[in-house]
mmCIF file of C-alpha atoms and ligand atoms in Angstrom:
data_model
loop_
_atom_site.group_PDB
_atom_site.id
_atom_site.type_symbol
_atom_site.label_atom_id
_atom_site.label_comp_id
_atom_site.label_asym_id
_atom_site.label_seq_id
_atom_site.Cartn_x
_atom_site.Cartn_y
_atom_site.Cartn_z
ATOM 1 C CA UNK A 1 2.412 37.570 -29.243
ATOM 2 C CA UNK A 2 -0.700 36.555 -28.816
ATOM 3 C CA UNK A 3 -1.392 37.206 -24.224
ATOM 4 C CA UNK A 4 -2.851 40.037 -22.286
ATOM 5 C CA UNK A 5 -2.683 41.363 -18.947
ATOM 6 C CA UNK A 6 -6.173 41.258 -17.778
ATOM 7 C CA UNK A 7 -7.586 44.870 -17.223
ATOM 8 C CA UNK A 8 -8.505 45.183 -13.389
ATOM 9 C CA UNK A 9 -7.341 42.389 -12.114
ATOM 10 C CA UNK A 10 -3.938 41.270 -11.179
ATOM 11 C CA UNK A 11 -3.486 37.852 -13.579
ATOM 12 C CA UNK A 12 -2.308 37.682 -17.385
ATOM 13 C CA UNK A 13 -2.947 34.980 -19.640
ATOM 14 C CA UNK A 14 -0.523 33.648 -21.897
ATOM 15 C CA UNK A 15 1.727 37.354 -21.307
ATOM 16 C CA UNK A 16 5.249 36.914 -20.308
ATOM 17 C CA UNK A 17 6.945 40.350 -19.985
ATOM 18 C CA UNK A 18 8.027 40.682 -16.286
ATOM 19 C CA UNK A 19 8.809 44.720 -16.709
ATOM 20 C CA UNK A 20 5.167 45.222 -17.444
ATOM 21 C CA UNK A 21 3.471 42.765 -14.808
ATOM 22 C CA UNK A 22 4.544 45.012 -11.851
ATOM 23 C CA UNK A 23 0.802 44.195 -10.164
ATOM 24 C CA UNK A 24 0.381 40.686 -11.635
ATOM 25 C CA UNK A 25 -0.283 37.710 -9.237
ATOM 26 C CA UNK A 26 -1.212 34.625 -11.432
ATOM 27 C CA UNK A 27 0.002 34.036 -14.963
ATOM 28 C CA UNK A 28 -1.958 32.056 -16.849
ATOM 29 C CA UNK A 29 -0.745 29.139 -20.019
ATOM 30 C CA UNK A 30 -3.520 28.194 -22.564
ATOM 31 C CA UNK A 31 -0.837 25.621 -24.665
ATOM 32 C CA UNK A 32 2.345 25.738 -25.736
ATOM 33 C CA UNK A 33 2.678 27.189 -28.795
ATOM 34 C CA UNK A 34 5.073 29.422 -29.452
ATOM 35 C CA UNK A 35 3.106 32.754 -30.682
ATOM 36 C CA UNK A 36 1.537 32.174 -26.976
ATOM 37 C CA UNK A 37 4.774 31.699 -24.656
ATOM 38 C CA UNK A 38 7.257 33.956 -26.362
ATOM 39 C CA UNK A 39 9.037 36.031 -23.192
ATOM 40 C CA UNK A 40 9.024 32.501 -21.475
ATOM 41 C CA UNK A 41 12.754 31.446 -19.996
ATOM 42 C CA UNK A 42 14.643 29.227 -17.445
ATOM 43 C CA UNK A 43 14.622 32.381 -15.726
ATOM 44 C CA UNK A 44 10.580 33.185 -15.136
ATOM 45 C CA UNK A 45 10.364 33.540 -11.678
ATOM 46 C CA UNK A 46 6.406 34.177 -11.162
ATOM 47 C CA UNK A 47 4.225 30.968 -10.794
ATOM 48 C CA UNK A 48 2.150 29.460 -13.964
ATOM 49 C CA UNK A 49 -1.293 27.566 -13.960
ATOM 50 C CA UNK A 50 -2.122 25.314 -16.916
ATOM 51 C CA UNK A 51 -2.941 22.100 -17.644
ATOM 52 C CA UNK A 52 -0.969 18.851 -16.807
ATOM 53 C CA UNK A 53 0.544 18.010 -20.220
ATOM 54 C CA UNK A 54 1.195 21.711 -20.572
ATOM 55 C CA UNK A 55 2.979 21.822 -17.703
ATOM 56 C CA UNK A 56 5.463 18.912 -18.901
ATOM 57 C CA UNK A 57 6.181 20.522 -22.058
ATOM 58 C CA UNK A 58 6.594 23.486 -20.363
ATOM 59 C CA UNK A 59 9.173 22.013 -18.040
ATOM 60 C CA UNK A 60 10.636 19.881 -20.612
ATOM 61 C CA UNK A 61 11.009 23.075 -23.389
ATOM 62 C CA UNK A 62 11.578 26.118 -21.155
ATOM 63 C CA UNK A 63 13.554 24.803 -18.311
ATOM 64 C CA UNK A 64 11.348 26.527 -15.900
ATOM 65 C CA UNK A 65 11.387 25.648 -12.276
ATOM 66 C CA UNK A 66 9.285 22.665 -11.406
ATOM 67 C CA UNK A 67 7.936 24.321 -8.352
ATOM 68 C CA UNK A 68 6.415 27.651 -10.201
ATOM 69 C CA UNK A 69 4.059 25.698 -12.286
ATOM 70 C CA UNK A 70 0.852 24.830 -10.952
ATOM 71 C CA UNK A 71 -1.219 22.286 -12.829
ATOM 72 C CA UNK A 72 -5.021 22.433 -13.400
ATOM 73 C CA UNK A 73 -7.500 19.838 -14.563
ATOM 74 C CA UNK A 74 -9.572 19.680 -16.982
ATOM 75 C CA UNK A 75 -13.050 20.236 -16.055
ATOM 76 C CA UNK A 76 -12.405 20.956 -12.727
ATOM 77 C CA UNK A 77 -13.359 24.738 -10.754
ATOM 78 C CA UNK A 78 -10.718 25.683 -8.370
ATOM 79 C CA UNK A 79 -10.657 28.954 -6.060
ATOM 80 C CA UNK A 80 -7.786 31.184 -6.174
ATOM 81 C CA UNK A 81 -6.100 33.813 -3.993
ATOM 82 C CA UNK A 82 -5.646 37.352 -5.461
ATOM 83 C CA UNK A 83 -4.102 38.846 -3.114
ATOM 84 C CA UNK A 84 -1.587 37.770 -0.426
ATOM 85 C CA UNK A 85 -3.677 37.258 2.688
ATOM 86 C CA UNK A 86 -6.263 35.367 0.495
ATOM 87 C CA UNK A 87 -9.078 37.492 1.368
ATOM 88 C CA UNK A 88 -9.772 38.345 -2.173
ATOM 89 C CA UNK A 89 -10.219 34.705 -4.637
ATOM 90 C CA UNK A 90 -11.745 33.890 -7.493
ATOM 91 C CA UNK A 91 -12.969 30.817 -9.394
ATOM 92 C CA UNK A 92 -11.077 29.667 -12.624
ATOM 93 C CA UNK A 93 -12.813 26.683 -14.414
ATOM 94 C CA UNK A 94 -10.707 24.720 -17.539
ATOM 95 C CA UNK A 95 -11.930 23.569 -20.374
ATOM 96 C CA UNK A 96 -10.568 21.691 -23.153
ATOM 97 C CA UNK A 97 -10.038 24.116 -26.121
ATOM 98 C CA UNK A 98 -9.543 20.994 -28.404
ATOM 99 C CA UNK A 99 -6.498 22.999 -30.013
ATOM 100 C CA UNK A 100 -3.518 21.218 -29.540
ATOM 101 C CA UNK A 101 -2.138 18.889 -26.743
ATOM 102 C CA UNK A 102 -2.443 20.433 -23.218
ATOM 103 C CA UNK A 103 -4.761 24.032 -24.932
ATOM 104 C CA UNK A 104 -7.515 24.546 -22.564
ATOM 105 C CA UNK A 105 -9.667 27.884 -22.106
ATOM 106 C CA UNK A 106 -10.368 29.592 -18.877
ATOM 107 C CA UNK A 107 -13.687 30.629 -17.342
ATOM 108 C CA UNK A 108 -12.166 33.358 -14.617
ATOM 109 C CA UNK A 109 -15.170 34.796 -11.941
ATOM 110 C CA UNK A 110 -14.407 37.126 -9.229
ATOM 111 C CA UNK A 111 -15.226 41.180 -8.655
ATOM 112 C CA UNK A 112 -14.264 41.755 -11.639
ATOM 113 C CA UNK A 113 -17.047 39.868 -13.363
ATOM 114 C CA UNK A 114 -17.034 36.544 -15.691
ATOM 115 C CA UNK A 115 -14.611 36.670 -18.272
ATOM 116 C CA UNK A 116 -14.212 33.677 -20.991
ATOM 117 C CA UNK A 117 -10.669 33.398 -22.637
ATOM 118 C CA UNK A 118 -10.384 30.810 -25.222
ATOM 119 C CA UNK A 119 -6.193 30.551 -26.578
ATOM 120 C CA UNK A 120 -6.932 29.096 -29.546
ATOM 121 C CA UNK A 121 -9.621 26.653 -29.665
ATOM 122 C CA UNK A 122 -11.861 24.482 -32.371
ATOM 123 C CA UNK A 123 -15.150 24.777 -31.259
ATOM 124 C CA UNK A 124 -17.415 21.439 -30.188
ATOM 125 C CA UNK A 125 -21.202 21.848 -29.064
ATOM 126 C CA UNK A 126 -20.130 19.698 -26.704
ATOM 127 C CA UNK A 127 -17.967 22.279 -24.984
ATOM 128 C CA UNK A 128 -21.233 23.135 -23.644
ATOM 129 C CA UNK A 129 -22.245 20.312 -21.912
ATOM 130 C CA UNK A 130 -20.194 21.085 -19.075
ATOM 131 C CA UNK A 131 -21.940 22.110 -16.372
ATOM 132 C CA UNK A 132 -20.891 25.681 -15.364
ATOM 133 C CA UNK A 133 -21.446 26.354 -19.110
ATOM 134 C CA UNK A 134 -24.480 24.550 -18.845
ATOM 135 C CA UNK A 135 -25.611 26.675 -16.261
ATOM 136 C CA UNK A 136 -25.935 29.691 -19.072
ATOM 137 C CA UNK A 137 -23.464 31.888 -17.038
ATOM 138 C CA UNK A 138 -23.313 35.619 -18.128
ATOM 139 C CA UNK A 139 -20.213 36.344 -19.202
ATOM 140 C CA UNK A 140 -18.666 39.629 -19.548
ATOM 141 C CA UNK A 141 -15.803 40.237 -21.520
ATOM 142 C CA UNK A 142 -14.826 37.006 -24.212
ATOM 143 C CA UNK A 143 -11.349 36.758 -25.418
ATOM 144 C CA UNK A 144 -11.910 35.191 -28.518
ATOM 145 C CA UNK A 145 -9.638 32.901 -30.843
ATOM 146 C CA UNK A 146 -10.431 35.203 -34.060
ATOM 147 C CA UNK A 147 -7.848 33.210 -36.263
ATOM 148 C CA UNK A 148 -10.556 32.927 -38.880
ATOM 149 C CA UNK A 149 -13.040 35.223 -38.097
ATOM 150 C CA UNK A 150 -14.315 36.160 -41.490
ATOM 151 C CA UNK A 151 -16.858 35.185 -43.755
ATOM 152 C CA UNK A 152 -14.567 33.123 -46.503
ATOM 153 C CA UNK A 153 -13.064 30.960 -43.641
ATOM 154 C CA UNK A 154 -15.048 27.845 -44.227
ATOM 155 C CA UNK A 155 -13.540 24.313 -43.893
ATOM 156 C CA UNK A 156 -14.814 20.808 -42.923
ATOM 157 C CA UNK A 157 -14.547 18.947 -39.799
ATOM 158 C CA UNK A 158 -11.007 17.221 -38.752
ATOM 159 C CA UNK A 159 -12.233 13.861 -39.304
ATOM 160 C CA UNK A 160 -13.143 14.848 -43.010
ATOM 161 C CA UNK A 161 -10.189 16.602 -43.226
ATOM 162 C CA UNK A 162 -8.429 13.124 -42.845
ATOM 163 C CA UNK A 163 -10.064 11.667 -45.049
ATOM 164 C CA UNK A 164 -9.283 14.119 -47.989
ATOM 165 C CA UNK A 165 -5.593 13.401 -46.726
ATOM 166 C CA UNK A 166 -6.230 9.419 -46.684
ATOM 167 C CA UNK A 167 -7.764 9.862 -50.076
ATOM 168 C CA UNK A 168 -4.119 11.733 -51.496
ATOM 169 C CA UNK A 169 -1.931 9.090 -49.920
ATOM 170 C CA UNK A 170 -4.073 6.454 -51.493
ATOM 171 C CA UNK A 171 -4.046 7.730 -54.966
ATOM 172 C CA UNK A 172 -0.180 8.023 -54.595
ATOM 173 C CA UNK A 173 0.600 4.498 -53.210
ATOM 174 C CA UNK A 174 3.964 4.818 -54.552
ATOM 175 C CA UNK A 175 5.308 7.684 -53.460
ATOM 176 C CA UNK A 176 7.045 8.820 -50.105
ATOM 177 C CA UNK A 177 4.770 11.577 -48.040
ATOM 178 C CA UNK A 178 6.106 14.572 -46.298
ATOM 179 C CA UNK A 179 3.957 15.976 -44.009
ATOM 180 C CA UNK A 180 4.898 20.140 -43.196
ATOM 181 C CA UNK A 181 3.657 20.729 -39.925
ATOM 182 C CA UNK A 182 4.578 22.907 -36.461
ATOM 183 C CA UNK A 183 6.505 21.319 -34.006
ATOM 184 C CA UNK A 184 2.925 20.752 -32.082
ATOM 185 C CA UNK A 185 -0.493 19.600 -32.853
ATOM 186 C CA UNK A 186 -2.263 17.442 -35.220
ATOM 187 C CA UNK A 187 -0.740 14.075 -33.400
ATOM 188 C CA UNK A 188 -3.943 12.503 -33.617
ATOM 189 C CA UNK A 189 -4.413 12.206 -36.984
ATOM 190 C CA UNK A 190 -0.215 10.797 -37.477
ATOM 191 C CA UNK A 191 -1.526 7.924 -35.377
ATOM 192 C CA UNK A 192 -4.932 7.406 -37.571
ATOM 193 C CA UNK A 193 -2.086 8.044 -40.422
ATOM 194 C CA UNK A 194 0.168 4.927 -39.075
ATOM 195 C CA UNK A 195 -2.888 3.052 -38.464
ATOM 196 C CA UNK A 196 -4.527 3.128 -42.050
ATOM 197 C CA UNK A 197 -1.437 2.519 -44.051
ATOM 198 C CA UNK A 198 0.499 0.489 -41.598
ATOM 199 C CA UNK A 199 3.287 2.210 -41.945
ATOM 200 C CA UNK A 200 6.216 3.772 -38.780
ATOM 201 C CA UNK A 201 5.866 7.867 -39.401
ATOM 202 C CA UNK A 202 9.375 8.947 -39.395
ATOM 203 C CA UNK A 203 9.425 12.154 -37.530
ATOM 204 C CA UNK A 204 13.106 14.163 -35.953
ATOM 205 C CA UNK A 205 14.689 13.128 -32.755
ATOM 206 C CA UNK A 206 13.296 16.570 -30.897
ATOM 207 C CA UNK A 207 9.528 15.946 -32.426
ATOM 208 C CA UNK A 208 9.804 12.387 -31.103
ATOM 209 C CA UNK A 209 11.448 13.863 -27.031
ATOM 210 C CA UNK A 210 7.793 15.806 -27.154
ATOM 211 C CA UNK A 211 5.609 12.846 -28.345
ATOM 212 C CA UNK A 212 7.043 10.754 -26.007
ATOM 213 C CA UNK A 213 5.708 12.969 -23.226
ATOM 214 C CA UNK A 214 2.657 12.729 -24.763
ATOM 215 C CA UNK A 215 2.396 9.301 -23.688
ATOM 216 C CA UNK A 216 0.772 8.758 -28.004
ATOM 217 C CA UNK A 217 0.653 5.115 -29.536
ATOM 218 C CA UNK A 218 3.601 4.058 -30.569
ATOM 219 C CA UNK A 219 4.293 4.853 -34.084
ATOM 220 C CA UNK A 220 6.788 7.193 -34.419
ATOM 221 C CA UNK A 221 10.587 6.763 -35.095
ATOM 222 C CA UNK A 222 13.765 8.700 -36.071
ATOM 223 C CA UNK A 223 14.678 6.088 -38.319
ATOM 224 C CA UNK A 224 14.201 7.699 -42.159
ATOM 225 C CA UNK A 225 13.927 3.861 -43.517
ATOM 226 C CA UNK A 226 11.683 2.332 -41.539
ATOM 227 C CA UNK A 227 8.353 4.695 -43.113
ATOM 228 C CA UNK A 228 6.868 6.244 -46.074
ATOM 229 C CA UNK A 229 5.352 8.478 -44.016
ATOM 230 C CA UNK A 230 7.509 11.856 -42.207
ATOM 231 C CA UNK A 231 7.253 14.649 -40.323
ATOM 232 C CA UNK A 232 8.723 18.368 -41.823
ATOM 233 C CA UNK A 233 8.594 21.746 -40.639
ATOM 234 C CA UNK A 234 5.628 23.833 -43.007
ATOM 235 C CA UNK A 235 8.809 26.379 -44.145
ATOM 236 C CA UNK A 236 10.873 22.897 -45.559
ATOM 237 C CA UNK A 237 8.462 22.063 -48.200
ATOM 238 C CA UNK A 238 9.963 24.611 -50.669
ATOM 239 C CA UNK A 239 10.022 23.679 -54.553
ATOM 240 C CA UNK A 240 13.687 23.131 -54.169
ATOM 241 C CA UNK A 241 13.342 20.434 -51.291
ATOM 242 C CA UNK A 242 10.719 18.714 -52.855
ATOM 243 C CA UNK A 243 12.949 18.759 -56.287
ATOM 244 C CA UNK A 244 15.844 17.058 -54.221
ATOM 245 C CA UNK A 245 13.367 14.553 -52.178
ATOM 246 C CA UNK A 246 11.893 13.670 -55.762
ATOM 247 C CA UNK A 247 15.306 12.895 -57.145
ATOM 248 C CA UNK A 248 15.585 10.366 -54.127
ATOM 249 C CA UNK A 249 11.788 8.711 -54.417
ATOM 250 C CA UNK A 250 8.629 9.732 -55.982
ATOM 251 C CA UNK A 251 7.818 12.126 -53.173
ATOM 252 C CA UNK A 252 4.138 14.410 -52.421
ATOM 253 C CA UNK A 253 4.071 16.819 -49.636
ATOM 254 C CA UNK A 254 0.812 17.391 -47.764
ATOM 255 C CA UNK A 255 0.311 20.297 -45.576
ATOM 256 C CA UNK A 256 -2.605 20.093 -42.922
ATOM 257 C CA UNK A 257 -3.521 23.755 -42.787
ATOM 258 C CA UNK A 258 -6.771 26.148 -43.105
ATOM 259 C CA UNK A 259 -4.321 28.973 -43.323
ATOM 260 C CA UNK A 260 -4.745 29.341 -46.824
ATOM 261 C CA UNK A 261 -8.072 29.493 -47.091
ATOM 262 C CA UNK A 262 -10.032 32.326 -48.145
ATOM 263 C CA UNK A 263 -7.103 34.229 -49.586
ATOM 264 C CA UNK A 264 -6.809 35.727 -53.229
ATOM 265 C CA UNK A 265 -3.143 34.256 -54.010
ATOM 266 C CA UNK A 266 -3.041 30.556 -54.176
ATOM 267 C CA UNK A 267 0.521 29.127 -52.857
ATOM 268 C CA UNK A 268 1.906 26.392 -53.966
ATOM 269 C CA UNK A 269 -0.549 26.379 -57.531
ATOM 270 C CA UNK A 270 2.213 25.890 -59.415
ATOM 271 C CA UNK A 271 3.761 22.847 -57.075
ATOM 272 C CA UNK A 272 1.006 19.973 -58.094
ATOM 273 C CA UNK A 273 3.057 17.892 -55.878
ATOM 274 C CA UNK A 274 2.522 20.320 -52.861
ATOM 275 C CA UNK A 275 -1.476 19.244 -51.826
ATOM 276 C CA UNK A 276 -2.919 21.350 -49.419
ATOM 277 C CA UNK A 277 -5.316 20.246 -47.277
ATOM 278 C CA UNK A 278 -7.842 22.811 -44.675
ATOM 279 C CA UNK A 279 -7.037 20.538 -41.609
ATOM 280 C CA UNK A 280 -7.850 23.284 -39.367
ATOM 281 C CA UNK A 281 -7.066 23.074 -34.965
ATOM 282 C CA UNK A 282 -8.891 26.697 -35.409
ATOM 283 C CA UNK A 283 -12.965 27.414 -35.580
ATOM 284 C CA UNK A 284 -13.716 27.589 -39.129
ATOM 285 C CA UNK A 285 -15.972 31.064 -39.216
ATOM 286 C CA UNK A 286 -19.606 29.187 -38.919
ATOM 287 C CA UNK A 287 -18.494 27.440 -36.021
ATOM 288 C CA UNK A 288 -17.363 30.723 -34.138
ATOM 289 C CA UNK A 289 -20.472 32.217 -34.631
ATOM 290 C CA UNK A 290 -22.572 29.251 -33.240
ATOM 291 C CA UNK A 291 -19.760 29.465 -30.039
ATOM 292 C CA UNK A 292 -20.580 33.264 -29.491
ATOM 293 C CA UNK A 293 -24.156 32.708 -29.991
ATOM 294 C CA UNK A 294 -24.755 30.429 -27.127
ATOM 295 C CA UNK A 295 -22.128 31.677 -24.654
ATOM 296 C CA UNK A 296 -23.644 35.251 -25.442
ATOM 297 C CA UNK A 297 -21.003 37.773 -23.854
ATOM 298 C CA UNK A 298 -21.545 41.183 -23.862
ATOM 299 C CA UNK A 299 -18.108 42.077 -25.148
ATOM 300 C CA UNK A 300 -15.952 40.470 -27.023
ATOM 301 C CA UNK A 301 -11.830 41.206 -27.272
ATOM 302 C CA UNK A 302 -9.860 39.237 -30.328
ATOM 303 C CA UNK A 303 -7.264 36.892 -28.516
ATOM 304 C CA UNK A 304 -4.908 37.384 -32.574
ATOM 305 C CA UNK A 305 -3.660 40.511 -33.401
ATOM 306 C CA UNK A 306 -1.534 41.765 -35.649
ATOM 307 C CA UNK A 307 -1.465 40.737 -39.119
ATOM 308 C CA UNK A 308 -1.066 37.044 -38.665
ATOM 309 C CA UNK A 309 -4.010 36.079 -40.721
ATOM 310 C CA UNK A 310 -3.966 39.550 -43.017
ATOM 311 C CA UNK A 311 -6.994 41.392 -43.153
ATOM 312 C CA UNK A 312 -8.694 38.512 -40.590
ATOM 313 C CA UNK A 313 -6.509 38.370 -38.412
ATOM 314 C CA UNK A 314 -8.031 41.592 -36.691
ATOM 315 C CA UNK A 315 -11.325 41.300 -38.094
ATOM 316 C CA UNK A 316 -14.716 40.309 -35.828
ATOM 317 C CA UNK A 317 -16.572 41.234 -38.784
ATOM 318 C CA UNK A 318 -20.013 39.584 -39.636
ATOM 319 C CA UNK A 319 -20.365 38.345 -35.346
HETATM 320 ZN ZN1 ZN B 1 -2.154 27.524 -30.960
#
């Protein structure tokens, strides 16, 4: 699980254990992914800030109680009591972490300091044209999304990432293409998908409940004839799977993932219909650096931990 209590102050981010947030006030939600909300059920009883479409999938998954979930925009600054009289508040600003839908990052100021948590984000320079970032704050402690925090972890932009995936479903123009994906992120580039090779992208009824509160273009259906293009989970593109899809139609999987990269073993080498492509909603390791160069904080704590990415997972190594 990847949330913290805050030390010395009575909020958590993305931490759901009641028993151990005896002296916690305000929980915080960066998105909705699931190594961020597990503890999270119909019966959380403490209130949650995060973003608007957060909050509907958050509602619409977990079954929590409209009235404990208290939305905040993007961009905007809003003061917040710490304790019950209100005499002691802080500022929380939101930014867009350009993660997934709903993932912002939180700029929290109050006695304690300034302290910068990120979720997971993909880093833009233009994160830094907002103003209270413009403003050079100094910033304490930064809770940093160190998913590829090492040297190796290079990869290109998103939009040439799509390309390299337009590129392999144009050089396979017959073929059916499974896309293995989480259950959320990436939506944009399904629509740009749709859009280039006019074509519905078949996805399961559950996947299409959560784009439809998403409010996306409408390109998605349930109905496995009506496009060449579907949705999978990452774990269904097995060699078996794609030996029974391939004795239905020519069939090519593509997964849009920088979780590979870097690492000695190569999966799927011997699957030449298995493409993998470094489609990364993470920082590659260049762009982190540039991020902690400008924002400058004088500490930085690694939001992953664990052994999620192996030896990077943990690593700040080469900051
Ligand atoms: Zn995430």
């Amino acid at each position: 699980m990847n949330g913290c209590l805050i030390p010395h102050t009575p909020f958590a981010v993305d931490f759901w254990k009641s028993r151990q947030s005896d002296h916690t006030r305000l929980f915080f939600l960066t998105h909705m992914h699931a190594d961020h909300t597990s503890g999270l059920s119909p019966s959380w009883k403490h209130p949650i800030y995060c973003s608007e479409i957060t909050a509907k999938l958050l509602i619409h998954k977990f079954d929590i109680a409209p009235a404990l979930v208290h939305t905040l925009e993007v961009g905007e600054s809003r003061m917040l009591p710490l304790d019950e009289t209100g005499q002691e508040t802080m500022t929380v600003t939101v930014f867009d972490a350009n993660h997934c839908p709903g993932a912002v990052m939180f700029l929290f100021q109050g006695y304690f300091g300034s302290i910068f948590y990120t979720g997971d984000f993909r880093y833009s320079p233009e994160m830094f044209d907002h103003e209270v970032l413009a403003n050079r704050p100094s910033i304490d402690v930064l809770y940093l999304d160190n998913t590829y925090c090492s040297p190796e972890c290079k990869f290109p932009s998103r939009a040439q990432a799509t390309q390299m995936i337009k590129d392999i479903i144009s050089r396979h123009p017959e073929h059916d293409i499974v896309l293995g994906m989480t259950m959320l992120g990436k939506e944009d580039m399904l629509v740009e998908l749709a859009k280039t090779f006019q074509t519905w992208v078949v996805v399961t009824p559950q996947r299409l409940e959560t784009l439809k509160l998403l409010e996306l273009p409408n390109v998605f259906t349930t109905d496995p004839e009506a496009g060449r293009i579907r949705v999978a989970l990452k774990y269904q593109i097995t060699r078996k799977n794609m030996e029974r899809w391939n004795q239905e139609r020519p069939t090519i999987a593509i997964l849009p993932s920088a979780l590979y990269t870097g690492l000695d073993g190569k999966p799927y080498a011997n699957q030449p219909d298995v493409h993998i492509v470094p489609y990364s909603d993470h920082s590659s390791n260049g762009e982190l650096h540039d991020f902690v160069s400008r924002l400058k904080p004088r500490s930085i704590i690694p939001v992953v931990k664990g052994t999620s990415r192996g030896v990077f997972g943990t690593s700040l190594q080469g900051r």
